[in-house]
Amino acid sequence: EDAWFGLNEGPSNSIGEVVFEPGPATPSAGDGSATLRVDDDGRASFGTMLYQGTPLSTITQLSYDSYSSSELTLASPTLQFDVDYDSTDTDTTYQGRLVSEHSGPIAPDAWVTNNPLAGRWWATREPGQSVCPQSAPCTWAQVLTVFPNAAIRDDDIQRGALLFRLG
């Protein structure tokens, strides 16, 4: 069973796809990469459920490499977690995602190492959205201070993903 998956989270008539292919150029972590392709309405996600239940407080290092082609509109994927803001309570409702956006300039036709723990994070739903909205994102330290029991969601209905998303 493959631990990683790709999907279109956009409308059914949009392009949002994940393709595994060699390159581009020389990937810093090996021979191939997952390429996320979208149109104006598409949303492509590349993710895994391997980290379900991981307390955010235990994540002390986190990095990934991205590549943006100058042949297309320059964009970098976001890193997203399905989040449970208090993994010690009995609330199992979907609480949205915690999103880290690429910070800094996007280098065309080059691999760039991203360090989300040094960047800013915002929440897509409550209770995180009132503390870390997209208009005023939080640092990783702020997220951990306000939500010390937060974890990547852990349930059995296909939520609890770590995702790279474009679009």
Phi, psi and omega in degrees: 000134181279135183277347181243148181220160175235147179203159174264117177262007179266187178301153185297336180267008180259165175264123175206097187223157176239126181236133176265128184205163176290153176072203001287160184050224178245101179301139184291339183252012180146200188280327189233181181205167172261121179259125177260125181237135179219157168258194184299333182253351186281157176218108180259136178232141177235118188212179178212153175258007186298339186253015178307135176083356180292120176296135180298331180294343179270354180273106182249346175220139181199120177210157175207158180254141177226159182222130177241126182276135178288348179287342181240174173298128182291124177208153178236142181291155172267155172259131184224144173242136162290126191241146169242112187289342174217093184287357180264352179265183183263003181286114180250011178292153178294125183249013176090200183236152171257125191241131173247122178262151176302131177252149180091177182290151175268122181272117180291139175057039179211146173281135181233133175272127180255139178239087184300332181291342177264359183258202181247148183233142175225157184252147181268344181214171175284150009273351183293327185296329179286339180263317184232070179285164179300328181285343180212069184295161183257160169282166176300319179299319178296317178303312182293326179291314183285326183234069185295340180255016181291148179211162169293128187309141181229099174213182186248027177239039175066029170236146185127034186265152163256125187230147163253126187229138176235135179104000000 
